[in-house]
Short mmCIF file of C-alpha atoms and ligand atoms in Angstrom, two decimals:
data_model
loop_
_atom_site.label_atom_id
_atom_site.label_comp_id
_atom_site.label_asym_id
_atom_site.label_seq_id
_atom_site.Cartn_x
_atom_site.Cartn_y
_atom_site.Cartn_z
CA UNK A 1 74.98 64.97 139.67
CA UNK A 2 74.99 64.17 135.66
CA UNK A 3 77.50 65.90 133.83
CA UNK A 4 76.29 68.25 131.71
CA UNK A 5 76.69 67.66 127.75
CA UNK A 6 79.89 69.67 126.89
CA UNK A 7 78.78 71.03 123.78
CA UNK A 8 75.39 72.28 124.91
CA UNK A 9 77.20 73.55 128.25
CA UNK A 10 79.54 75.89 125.58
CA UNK A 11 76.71 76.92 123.54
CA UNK A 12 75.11 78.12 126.80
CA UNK A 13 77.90 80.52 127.25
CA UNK A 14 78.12 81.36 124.21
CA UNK A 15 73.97 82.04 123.55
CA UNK A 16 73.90 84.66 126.75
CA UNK A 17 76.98 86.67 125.73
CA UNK A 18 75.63 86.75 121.99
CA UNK A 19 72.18 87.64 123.77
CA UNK A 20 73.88 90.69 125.22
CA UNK A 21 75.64 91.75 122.71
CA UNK A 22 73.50 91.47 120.70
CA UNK A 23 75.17 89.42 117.83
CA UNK A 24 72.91 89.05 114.50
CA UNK A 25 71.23 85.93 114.72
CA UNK A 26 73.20 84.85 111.21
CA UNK A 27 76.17 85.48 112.55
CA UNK A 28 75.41 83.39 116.25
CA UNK A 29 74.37 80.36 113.58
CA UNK A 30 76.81 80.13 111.59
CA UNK A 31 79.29 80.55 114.65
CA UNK A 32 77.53 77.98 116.58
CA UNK A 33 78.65 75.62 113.71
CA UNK A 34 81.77 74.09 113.23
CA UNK A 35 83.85 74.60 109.86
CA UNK A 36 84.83 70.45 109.39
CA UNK A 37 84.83 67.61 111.81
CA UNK A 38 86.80 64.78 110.49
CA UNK A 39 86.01 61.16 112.14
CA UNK A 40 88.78 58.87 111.15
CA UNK A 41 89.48 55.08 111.72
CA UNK A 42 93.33 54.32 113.30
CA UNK A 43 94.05 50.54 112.54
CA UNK A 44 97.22 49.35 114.85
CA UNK A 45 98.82 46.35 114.76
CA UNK A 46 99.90 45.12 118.16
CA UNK A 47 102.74 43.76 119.63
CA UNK A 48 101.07 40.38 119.59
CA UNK A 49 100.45 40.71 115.85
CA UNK A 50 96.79 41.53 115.80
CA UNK A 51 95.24 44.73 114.92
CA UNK A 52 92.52 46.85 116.72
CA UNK A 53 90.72 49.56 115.59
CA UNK A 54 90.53 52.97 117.04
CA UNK A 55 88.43 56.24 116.43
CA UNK A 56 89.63 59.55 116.18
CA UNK A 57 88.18 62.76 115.63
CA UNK A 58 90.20 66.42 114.53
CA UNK A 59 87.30 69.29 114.67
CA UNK A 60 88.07 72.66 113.65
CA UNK A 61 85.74 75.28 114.25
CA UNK A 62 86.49 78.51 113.13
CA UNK A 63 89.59 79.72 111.46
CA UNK A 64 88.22 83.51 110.47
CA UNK A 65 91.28 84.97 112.29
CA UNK A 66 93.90 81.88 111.59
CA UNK A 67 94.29 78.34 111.35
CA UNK A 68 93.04 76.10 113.69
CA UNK A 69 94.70 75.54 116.95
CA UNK A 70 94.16 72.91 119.97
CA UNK A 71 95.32 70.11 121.29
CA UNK A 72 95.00 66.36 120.85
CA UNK A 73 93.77 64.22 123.64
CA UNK A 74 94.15 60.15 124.03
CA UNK A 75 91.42 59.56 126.51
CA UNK A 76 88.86 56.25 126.75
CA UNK A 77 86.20 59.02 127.27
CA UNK A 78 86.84 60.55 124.35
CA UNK A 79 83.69 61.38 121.94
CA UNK A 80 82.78 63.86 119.28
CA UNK A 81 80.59 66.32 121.41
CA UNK A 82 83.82 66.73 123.63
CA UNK A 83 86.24 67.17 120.58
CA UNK A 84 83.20 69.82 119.64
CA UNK A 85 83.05 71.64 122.30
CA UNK A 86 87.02 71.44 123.27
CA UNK A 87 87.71 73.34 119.64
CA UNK A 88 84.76 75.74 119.62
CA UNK A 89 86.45 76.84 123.39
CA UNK A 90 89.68 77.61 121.39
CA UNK A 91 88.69 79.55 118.92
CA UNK A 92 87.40 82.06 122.01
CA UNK A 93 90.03 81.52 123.57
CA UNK A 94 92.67 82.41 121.21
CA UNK A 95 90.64 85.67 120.07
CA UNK A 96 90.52 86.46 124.22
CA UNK A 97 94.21 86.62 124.23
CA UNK A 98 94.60 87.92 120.03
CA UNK A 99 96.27 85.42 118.60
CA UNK A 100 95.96 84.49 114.95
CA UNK A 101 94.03 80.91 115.44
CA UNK A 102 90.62 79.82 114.98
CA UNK A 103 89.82 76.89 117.17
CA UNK A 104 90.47 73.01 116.72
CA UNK A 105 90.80 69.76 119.06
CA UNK A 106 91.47 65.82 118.18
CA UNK A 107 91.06 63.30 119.87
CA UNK A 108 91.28 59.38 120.01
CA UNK A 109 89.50 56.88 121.97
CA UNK A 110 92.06 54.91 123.72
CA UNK A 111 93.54 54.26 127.05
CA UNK A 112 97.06 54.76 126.45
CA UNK A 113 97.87 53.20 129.38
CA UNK A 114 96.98 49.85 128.36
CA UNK A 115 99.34 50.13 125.04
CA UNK A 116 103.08 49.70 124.55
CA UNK A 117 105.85 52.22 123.52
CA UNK A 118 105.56 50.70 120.11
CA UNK A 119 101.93 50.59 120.08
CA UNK A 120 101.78 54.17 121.03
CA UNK A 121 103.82 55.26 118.50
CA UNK A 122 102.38 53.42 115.90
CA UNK A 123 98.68 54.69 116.95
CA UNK A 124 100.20 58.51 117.24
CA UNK A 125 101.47 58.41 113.57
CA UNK A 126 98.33 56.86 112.35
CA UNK A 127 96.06 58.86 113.37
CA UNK A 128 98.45 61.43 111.82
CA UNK A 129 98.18 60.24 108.67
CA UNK A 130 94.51 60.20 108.71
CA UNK A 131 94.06 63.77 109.67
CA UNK A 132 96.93 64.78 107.29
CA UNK A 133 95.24 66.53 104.25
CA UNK A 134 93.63 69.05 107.03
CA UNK A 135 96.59 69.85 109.34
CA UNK A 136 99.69 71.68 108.45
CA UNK A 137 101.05 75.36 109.47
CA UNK A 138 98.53 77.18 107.74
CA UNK A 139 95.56 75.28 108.57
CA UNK A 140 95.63 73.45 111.64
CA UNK A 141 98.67 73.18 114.31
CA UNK A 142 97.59 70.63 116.72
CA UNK A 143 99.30 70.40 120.33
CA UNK A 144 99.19 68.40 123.36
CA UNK A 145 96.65 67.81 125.48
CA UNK A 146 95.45 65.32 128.17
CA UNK A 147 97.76 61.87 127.83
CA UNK A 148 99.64 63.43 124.74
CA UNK A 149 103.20 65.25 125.42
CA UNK A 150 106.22 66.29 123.39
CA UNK A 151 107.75 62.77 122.93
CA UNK A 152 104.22 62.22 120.82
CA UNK A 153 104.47 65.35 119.07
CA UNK A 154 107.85 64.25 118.24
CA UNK A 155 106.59 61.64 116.56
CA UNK A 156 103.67 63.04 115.06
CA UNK A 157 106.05 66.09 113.02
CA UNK A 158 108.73 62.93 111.73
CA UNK A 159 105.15 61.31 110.44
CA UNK A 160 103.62 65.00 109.14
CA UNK A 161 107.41 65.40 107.87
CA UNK A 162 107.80 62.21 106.04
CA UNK A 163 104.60 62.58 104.16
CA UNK A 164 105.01 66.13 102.67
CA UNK A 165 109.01 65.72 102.16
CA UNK A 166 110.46 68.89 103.50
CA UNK A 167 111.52 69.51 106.98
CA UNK A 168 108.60 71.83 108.04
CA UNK A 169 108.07 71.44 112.04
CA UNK A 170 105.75 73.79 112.52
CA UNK A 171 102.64 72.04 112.12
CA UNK A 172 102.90 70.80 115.82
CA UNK A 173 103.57 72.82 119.13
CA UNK A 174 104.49 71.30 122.35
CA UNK A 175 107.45 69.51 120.78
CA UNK A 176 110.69 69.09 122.52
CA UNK A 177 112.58 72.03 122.60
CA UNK A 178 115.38 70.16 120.59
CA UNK A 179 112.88 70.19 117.94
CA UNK A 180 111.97 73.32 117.71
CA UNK A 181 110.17 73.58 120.66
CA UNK A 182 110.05 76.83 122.96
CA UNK A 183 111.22 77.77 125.49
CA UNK A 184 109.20 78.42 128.87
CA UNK A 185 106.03 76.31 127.14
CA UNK A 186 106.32 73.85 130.33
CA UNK A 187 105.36 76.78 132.57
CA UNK A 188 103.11 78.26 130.08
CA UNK A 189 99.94 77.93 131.31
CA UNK A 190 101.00 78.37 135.11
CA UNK A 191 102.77 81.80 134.33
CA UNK A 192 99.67 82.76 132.47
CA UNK A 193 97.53 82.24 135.47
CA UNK A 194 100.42 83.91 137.70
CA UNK A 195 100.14 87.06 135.29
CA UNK A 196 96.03 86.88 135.17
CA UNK A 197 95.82 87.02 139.42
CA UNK A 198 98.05 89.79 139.18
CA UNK A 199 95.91 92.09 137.32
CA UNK A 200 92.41 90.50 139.17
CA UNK A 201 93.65 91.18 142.30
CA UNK A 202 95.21 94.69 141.27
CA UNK A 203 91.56 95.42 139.50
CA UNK A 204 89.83 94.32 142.78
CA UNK A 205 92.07 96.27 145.05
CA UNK A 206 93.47 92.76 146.78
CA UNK A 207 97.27 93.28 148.14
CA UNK A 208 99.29 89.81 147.13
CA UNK A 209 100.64 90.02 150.64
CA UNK A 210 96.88 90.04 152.67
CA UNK A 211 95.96 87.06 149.87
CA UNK A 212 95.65 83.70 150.98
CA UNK A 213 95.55 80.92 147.96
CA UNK A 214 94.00 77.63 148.47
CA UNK A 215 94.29 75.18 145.20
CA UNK A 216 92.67 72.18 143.43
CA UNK A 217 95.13 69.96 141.38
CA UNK A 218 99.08 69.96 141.72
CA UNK A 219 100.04 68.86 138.14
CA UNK A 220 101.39 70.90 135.35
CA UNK A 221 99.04 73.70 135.87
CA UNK A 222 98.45 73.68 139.67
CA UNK A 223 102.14 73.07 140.41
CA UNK A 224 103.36 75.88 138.59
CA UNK A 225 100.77 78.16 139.09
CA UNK A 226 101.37 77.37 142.79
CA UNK A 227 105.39 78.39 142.46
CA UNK A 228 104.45 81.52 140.26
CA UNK A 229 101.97 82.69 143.42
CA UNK A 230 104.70 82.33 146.13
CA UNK A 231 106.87 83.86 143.65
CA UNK A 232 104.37 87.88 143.95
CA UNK A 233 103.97 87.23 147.78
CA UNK A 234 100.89 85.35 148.15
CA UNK A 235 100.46 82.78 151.21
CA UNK A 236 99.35 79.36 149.25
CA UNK A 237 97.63 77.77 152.75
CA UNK A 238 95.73 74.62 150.66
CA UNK A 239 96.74 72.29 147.63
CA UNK A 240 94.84 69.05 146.88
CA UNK A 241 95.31 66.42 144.27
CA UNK A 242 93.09 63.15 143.08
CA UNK A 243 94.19 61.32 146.28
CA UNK A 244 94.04 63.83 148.77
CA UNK A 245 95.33 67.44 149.86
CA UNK A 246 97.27 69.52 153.01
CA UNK A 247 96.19 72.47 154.66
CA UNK A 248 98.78 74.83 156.29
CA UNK A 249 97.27 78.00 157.58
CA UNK A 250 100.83 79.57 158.08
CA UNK A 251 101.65 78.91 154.13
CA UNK A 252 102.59 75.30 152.24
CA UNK A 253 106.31 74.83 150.84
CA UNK A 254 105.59 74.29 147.18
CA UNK A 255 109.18 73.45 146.32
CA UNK A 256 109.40 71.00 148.74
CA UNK A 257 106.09 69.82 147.86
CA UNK A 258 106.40 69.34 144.30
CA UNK A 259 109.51 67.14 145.36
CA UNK A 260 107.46 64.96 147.81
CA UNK A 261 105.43 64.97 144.76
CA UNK A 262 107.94 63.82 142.57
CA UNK A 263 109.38 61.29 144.93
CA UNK A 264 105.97 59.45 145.97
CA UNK A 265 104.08 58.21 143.23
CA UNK A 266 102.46 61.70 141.59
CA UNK A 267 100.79 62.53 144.70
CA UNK A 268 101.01 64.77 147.59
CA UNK A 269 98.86 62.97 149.52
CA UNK A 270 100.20 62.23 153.06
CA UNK A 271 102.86 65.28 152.89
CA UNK A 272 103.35 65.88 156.57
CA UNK A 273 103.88 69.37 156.46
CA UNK A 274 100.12 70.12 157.40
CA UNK A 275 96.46 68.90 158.64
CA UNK A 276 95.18 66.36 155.32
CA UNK A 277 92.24 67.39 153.37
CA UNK A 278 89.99 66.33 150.84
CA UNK A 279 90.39 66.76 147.04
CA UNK A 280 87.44 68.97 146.91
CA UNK A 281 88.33 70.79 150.42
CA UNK A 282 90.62 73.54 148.62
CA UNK A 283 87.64 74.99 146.49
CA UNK A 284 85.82 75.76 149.85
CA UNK A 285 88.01 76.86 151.98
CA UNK A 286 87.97 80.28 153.63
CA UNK A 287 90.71 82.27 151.66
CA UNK A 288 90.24 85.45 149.46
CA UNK A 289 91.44 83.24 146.03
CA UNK A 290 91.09 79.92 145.13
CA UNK A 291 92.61 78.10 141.90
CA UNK A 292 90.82 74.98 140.29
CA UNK A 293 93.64 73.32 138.45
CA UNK A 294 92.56 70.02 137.99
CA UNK A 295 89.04 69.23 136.70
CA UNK A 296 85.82 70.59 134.68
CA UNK A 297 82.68 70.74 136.84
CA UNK A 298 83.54 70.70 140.34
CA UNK A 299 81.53 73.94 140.92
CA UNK A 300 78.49 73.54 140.43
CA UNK A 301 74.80 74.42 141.22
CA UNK A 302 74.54 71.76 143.95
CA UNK A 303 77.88 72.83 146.45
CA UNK A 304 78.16 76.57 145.12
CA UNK A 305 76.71 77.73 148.29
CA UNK A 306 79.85 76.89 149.54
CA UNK A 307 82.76 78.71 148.15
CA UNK A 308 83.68 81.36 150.51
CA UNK A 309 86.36 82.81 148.22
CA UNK A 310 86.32 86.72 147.20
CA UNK A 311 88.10 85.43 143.64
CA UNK A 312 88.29 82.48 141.80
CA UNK A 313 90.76 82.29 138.57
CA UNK A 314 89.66 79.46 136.80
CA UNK A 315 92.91 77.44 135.75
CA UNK A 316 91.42 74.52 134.07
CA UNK A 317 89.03 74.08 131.79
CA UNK A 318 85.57 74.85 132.59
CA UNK A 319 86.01 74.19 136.72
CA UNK A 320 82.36 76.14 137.01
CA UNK A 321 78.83 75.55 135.46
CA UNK A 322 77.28 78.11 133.29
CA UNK A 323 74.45 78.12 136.55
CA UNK A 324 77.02 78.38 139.31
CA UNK A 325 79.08 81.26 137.70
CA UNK A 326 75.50 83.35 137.72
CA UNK A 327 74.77 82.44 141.60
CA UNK A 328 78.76 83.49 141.84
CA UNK A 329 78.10 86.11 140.47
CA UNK A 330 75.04 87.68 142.26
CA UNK A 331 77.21 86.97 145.05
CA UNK A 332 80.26 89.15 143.99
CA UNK A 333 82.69 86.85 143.63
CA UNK A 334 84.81 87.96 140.94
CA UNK A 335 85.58 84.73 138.81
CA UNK A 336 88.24 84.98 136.34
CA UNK A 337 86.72 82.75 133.33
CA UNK A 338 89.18 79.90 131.74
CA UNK A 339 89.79 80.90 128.54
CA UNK A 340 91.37 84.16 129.62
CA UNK A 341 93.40 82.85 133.09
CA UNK A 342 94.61 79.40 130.75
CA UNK A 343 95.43 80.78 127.94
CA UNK A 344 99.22 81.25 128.23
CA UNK A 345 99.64 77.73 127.08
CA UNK A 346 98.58 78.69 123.54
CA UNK A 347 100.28 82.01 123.56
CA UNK A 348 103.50 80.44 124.25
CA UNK A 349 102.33 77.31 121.80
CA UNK A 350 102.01 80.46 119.33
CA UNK A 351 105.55 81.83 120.14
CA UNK A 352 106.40 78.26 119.64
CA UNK A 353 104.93 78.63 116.07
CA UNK A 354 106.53 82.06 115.19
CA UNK A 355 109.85 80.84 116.39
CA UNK A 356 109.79 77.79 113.81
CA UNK A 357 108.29 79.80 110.74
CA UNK A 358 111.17 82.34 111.09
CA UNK A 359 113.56 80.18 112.66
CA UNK A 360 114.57 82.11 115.07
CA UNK A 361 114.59 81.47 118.63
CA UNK A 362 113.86 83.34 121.98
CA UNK A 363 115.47 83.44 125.39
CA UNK A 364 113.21 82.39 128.10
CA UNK A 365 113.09 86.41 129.16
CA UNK A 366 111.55 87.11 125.93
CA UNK A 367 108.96 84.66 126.20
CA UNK A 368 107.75 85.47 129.65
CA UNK A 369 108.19 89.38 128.82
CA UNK A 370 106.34 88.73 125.25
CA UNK A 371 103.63 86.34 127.42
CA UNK A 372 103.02 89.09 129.81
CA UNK A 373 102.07 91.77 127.30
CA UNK A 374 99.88 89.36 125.89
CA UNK A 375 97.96 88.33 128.77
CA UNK A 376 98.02 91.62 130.40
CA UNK A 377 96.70 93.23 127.46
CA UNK A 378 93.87 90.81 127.09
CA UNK A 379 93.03 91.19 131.15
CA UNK A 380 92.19 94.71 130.19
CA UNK A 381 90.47 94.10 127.25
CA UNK A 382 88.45 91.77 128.92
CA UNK A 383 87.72 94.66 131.77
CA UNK A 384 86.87 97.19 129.35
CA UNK A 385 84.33 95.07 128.02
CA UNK A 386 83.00 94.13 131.31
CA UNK A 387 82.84 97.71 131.96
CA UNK A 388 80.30 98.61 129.13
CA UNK A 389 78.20 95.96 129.26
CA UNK A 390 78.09 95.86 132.77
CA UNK A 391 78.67 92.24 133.14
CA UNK A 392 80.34 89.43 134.48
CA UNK A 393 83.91 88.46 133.25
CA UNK A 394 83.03 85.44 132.09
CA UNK A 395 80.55 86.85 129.63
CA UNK A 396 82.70 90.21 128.70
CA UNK A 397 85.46 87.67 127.51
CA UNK A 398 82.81 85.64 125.28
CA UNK A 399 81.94 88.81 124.28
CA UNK A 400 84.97 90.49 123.57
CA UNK A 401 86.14 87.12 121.89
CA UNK A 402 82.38 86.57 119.92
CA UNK A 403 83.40 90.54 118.36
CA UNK A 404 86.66 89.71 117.23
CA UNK A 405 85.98 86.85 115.32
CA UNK A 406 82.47 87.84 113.90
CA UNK A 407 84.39 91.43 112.55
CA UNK A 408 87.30 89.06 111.31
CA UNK A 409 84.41 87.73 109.57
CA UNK A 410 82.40 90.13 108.40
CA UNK A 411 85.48 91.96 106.74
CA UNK A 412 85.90 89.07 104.84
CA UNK A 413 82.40 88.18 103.79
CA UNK A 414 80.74 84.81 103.71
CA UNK A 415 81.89 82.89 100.47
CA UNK A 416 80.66 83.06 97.87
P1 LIG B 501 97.78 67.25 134.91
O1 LIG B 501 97.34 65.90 134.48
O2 LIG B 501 99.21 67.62 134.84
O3 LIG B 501 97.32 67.47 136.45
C1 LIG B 501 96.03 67.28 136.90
C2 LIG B 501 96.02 67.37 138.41
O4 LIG B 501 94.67 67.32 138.87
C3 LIG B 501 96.77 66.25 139.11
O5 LIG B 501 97.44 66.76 140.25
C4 LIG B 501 95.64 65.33 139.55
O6 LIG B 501 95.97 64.53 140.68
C5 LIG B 501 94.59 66.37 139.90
N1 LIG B 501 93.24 65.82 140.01
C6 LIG B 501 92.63 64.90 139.22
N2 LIG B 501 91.42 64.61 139.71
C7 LIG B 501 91.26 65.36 140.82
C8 LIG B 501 90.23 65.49 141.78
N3 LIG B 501 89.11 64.77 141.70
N4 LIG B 501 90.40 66.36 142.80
C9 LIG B 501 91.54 67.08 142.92
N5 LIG B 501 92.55 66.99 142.04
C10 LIG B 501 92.41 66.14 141.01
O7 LIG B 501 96.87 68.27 134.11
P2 LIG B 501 97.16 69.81 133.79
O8 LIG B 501 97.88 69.91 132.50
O9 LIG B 501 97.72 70.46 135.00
O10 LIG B 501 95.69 70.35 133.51
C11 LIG B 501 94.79 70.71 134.55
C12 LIG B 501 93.60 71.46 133.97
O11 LIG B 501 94.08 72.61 133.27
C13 LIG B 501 92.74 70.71 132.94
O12 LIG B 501 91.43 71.17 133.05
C14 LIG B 501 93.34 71.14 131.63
O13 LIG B 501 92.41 71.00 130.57
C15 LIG B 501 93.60 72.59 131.93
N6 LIG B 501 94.58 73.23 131.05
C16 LIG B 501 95.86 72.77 130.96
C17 LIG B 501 96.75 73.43 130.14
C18 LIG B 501 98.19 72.98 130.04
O14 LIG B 501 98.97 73.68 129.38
N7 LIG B 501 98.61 71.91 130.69
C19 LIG B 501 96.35 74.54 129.39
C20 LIG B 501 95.03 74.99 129.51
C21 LIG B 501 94.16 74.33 130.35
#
C-alpha cells in the first residue's frame, strides 16, 4: 500500500481536531504554515579528494511558545515534505507535554553509511554552518534523530561554538553528557512511554499485573520501554525487530534479551528463549497492550481489522493512519497518540537545555521525578480534554496542543 504523503497525513490530524474545536479558520491557516524552511547546499570533500554535494533542509514551524525544537535526521529518504511534517509534529508535541518550544526538524540527504569518520564529520559541521544564522539557544536547538547521535552533536556545538566565539553549548541537546549533556536522556523516551501506560492503563481500569505487552521494535525506544514495563509488573510475552521477533506466552527476559541483542549483530532474531515470529506479528497479537516502537505506518486501513489489543501506546512516530485510528476507535481501543506517549525524549532534551543555560546539573532522580510530573500532568490534560469534547485521544491532544499555541498566539498578536 503507498505511503501516504507525510505532510498531508499531519494536516489531516490536524484539520479534524481544528474542525472540532472549532479553531478560527485564520488561525488553522496561518498554523498550517510553517514560519521558515531553509534548503541549504553541504559541499564535502572526500577522502579521495573530490567533493559531492548534499542537500539539507532545517524547517521551523512555529515558535509562538519558544524556539524551535527537533531533531536532525541523515537519511537517503530524506525530503522537504518529511522535514515539514517532522517539525510541524513538534511544535504539538512540545505544547502536549508544555514545554517552551515551537517545532523544528533538519535533515540531510545522505546515507551515512556509505561515508567515512572524516567525511561524516566534515558533512555534520557543514551543514552546521549553513543553518547557522537560524539556530542558536533562543531560536532553534536542534537534537538527534534517525542516524544522528551525541558524537555528531558533539561536533556540531565545537562548529556552532567556533563560529559565534563563546562557549555556549546549549544550542544542541543529545550531546554527551561530558558536554553538557543530561542525564537519563538515553532512557528518555522509553521512561516516557513507561510513565504514559501507567496512567492509560490506571484511566482504563487495566491492573499492570493482568496486562500482557507484546512489542514492535527493540532499539532505543522499544528496548527501554520494554525494561521500564517489566519494571511496574507487566508480562512483556512478544518483541520483534526488522529481522524477526520471539513470542513467550509465560513472559520474555528483556535483560537477557537486550544482551543477545547486543552480542549478535543488533538483532534478536533467533533468541531461543521462545516460538519466532514475524516483525509485524507483535502488533496483532492477542494481548490487552501493544507498543509500536519501530516504524510509521504499520497500522493501517488495510490490516487494522486485525489488532486485537484493548490499548495501543504509540511509541514511535506516527505507527497508525489518520483512517485506522478512527476504525480503532469505533472499536474502543484506547490508542495513546505519539506525541503524548514519545514525548519524554524532548522533555528530558529540555532539562538538557535548562541544565546548560543555568549550569547546573541534575541527578538522574531529579530527572525521572521532574519527567514524571511532566508527562503525568500532560496525560491528564490530555484526558480532560478528551472528556469535553468527547473524543478520541488522539484528537483531544491535537486539540489541547492546537489551544495552547493559538492562545500563545493570540496574546501576542500577529505582527505588525
Ligand atoms: P532505533 O533505530 O534505535 O530502533 C528501531 C528498531 O525498530 C530496531 O529494533 C529495528 O530493528 C526495528 N525495526 C525496523 N524496521 C522494522 C520492521 N519492519 N519491523 C519491526 N521492527 C523494525 O530507533 P528508535 O530511536 O528506537 O526509534 C523508534 C521510533 O520511535 C521511531 O519512530 C522514532 O521516530 C520514534 N521516536 C524515537 C525517539 C527517541 O528518543 N529515540 C523519540 C521519539 C520518537
Amino acid at each position: 500500500m503507498k505511503k501516504a504523503n507525510p505532510f498531508e497525513e499531519a494536516l489531516r490530524t490536524f484539520d479534524k481536531a481544528a474542525g472540532i474545536m472549532g479553531l478560527d479558520s485564520d488561525m488553522a491557516k496561518i498554523l498550517k504554515n510553517h514560519e521558515r524552511v531553509l534548503e541549504v547546499s553541504v559541499p564535502v570533500r572526500m577522502d579521495d579528494g573530490h567533493y559531492e554535494v548534499f542537500k539539507g533542509y532545517r524547517a521551523q514551524h512555529n515558535t509562538a511558545k519558544g524556539p524551535a525544537k527537533g531533531g536532525i535526521r541523515f537519511h537517503p529518504d530524506v525530503t522537504l515534505d518529511e522535514v515539514k511534517a517532522l517539525s510541524f509534529w513538534m511544535t504539538w508535541k512540545c505544547a502536549v507535554v508544555d514545554i517552551p518550544y515551537g517545532g523544528g526538524k533538519g535533515g540531510v540527504v545522505v546515507d551515512p553509511s556509505k561515508l567515512s569518520m572524516g567525511e561524516l564529520e566534515r558533512l555534520s559541521r557543514r551543514y552546521i554552518v549553513e543553518i547557522l544564522p537560524i539556530i542558536g539557544p533562543n531560536k532553534d536547538v536542534p537534537a538527534p534523530d534517525v542516524n544522528t547521535n551525541p558524537q555528531i552533536m558533539a561536533w556540531m556545538t565545537d562548529t556552532y561554538i567556533m563560529h559565534v566565539g563563546y562557549p555556549e553549548i546549549a544550542t544542541f541537546t543529545g550531546k554527551p553528557l561530558e558536554l553538557g549533556g543530561s542525564k537519563g536522556r538515553i532512557e528518555a523516551t522509553g521512561r516516557g512511554v513507561q510513565y504514559i501506560t501507567r496512567e492509560a492503563l490506571k484511566y482504563i481500569g487495566l491492573e499492570p499485573s493482568k496486562v500482557r505487552a507484546a512489542i514492535q521494535g527493540f532499539g532505543n525506544v522499544g528496548s527501554y520501554t520494554a525494561r521500564f514495563l517489566v519494571e511496574d509488573g507487566i508480562k512483556v510475552v512478544a518483541i520483534s525487530d526488522a529481522f524477526g521477533g520471539v513470542y513467550n506466552p509465560n513472559g520474555l527476559d528483556v535483560e537477557d534479551m537486550i544482551r543477545y541483542r547486543d552480542t549478535h549483530g543488533g538483532t534478536i532474531n533467533g533468541y531461543p528463549n521462545g516460538e519466532p515470529i514475524s516483525s509485524d506479528d507483535p502488533l496483532f497479537m492477542d494481548v490487552e497492550l501493544v507498543i509500536p516502537a519501530a516504524l510509521d505506518e504499520v497500522i493501517r486501513e488495510d490490516n487494522v481489522d486485525k489488532v486485537r489489543a484493548q490499548v495501543i501506546v504509540e511509541a514511535a512516530n506516527g505507527p497508525i493512519t489518520s483512517e485506522a485510528n478512527r476504525v480503532l476507535t469505533e472499536r474502543g481501543v484506547f490508542v495513546v497518540p505519539d506525541i503524548l506517549a514519545n514525548a519524554g525524549g524532548v522533555t528530558v532534551s529540555y532539562f538538557e537545555w535548562a541544565q546548560n543555560r543555568y549550569s547546573y546539573y541534575w541527578e538522574i532522580e531529579q530527572v525521572r521525578s521532574e519527567l514524571r510530573r511532566f508527562m503525568t500532568k500532560a496525560f491528564h490534560n490530555v484526558m480532560e480534554v478528551r472528556e469535553k469534547y468527547n473524543v478520541d485521544p488522539k484528537s483531544a491532544a491535537y486539540i489541547l496542543a492546537i489551544e495552547r499555541v493559538a492562545s500563545a498566539m493570540r496574546l501576542r498578536g500577529i505582527y505588525p
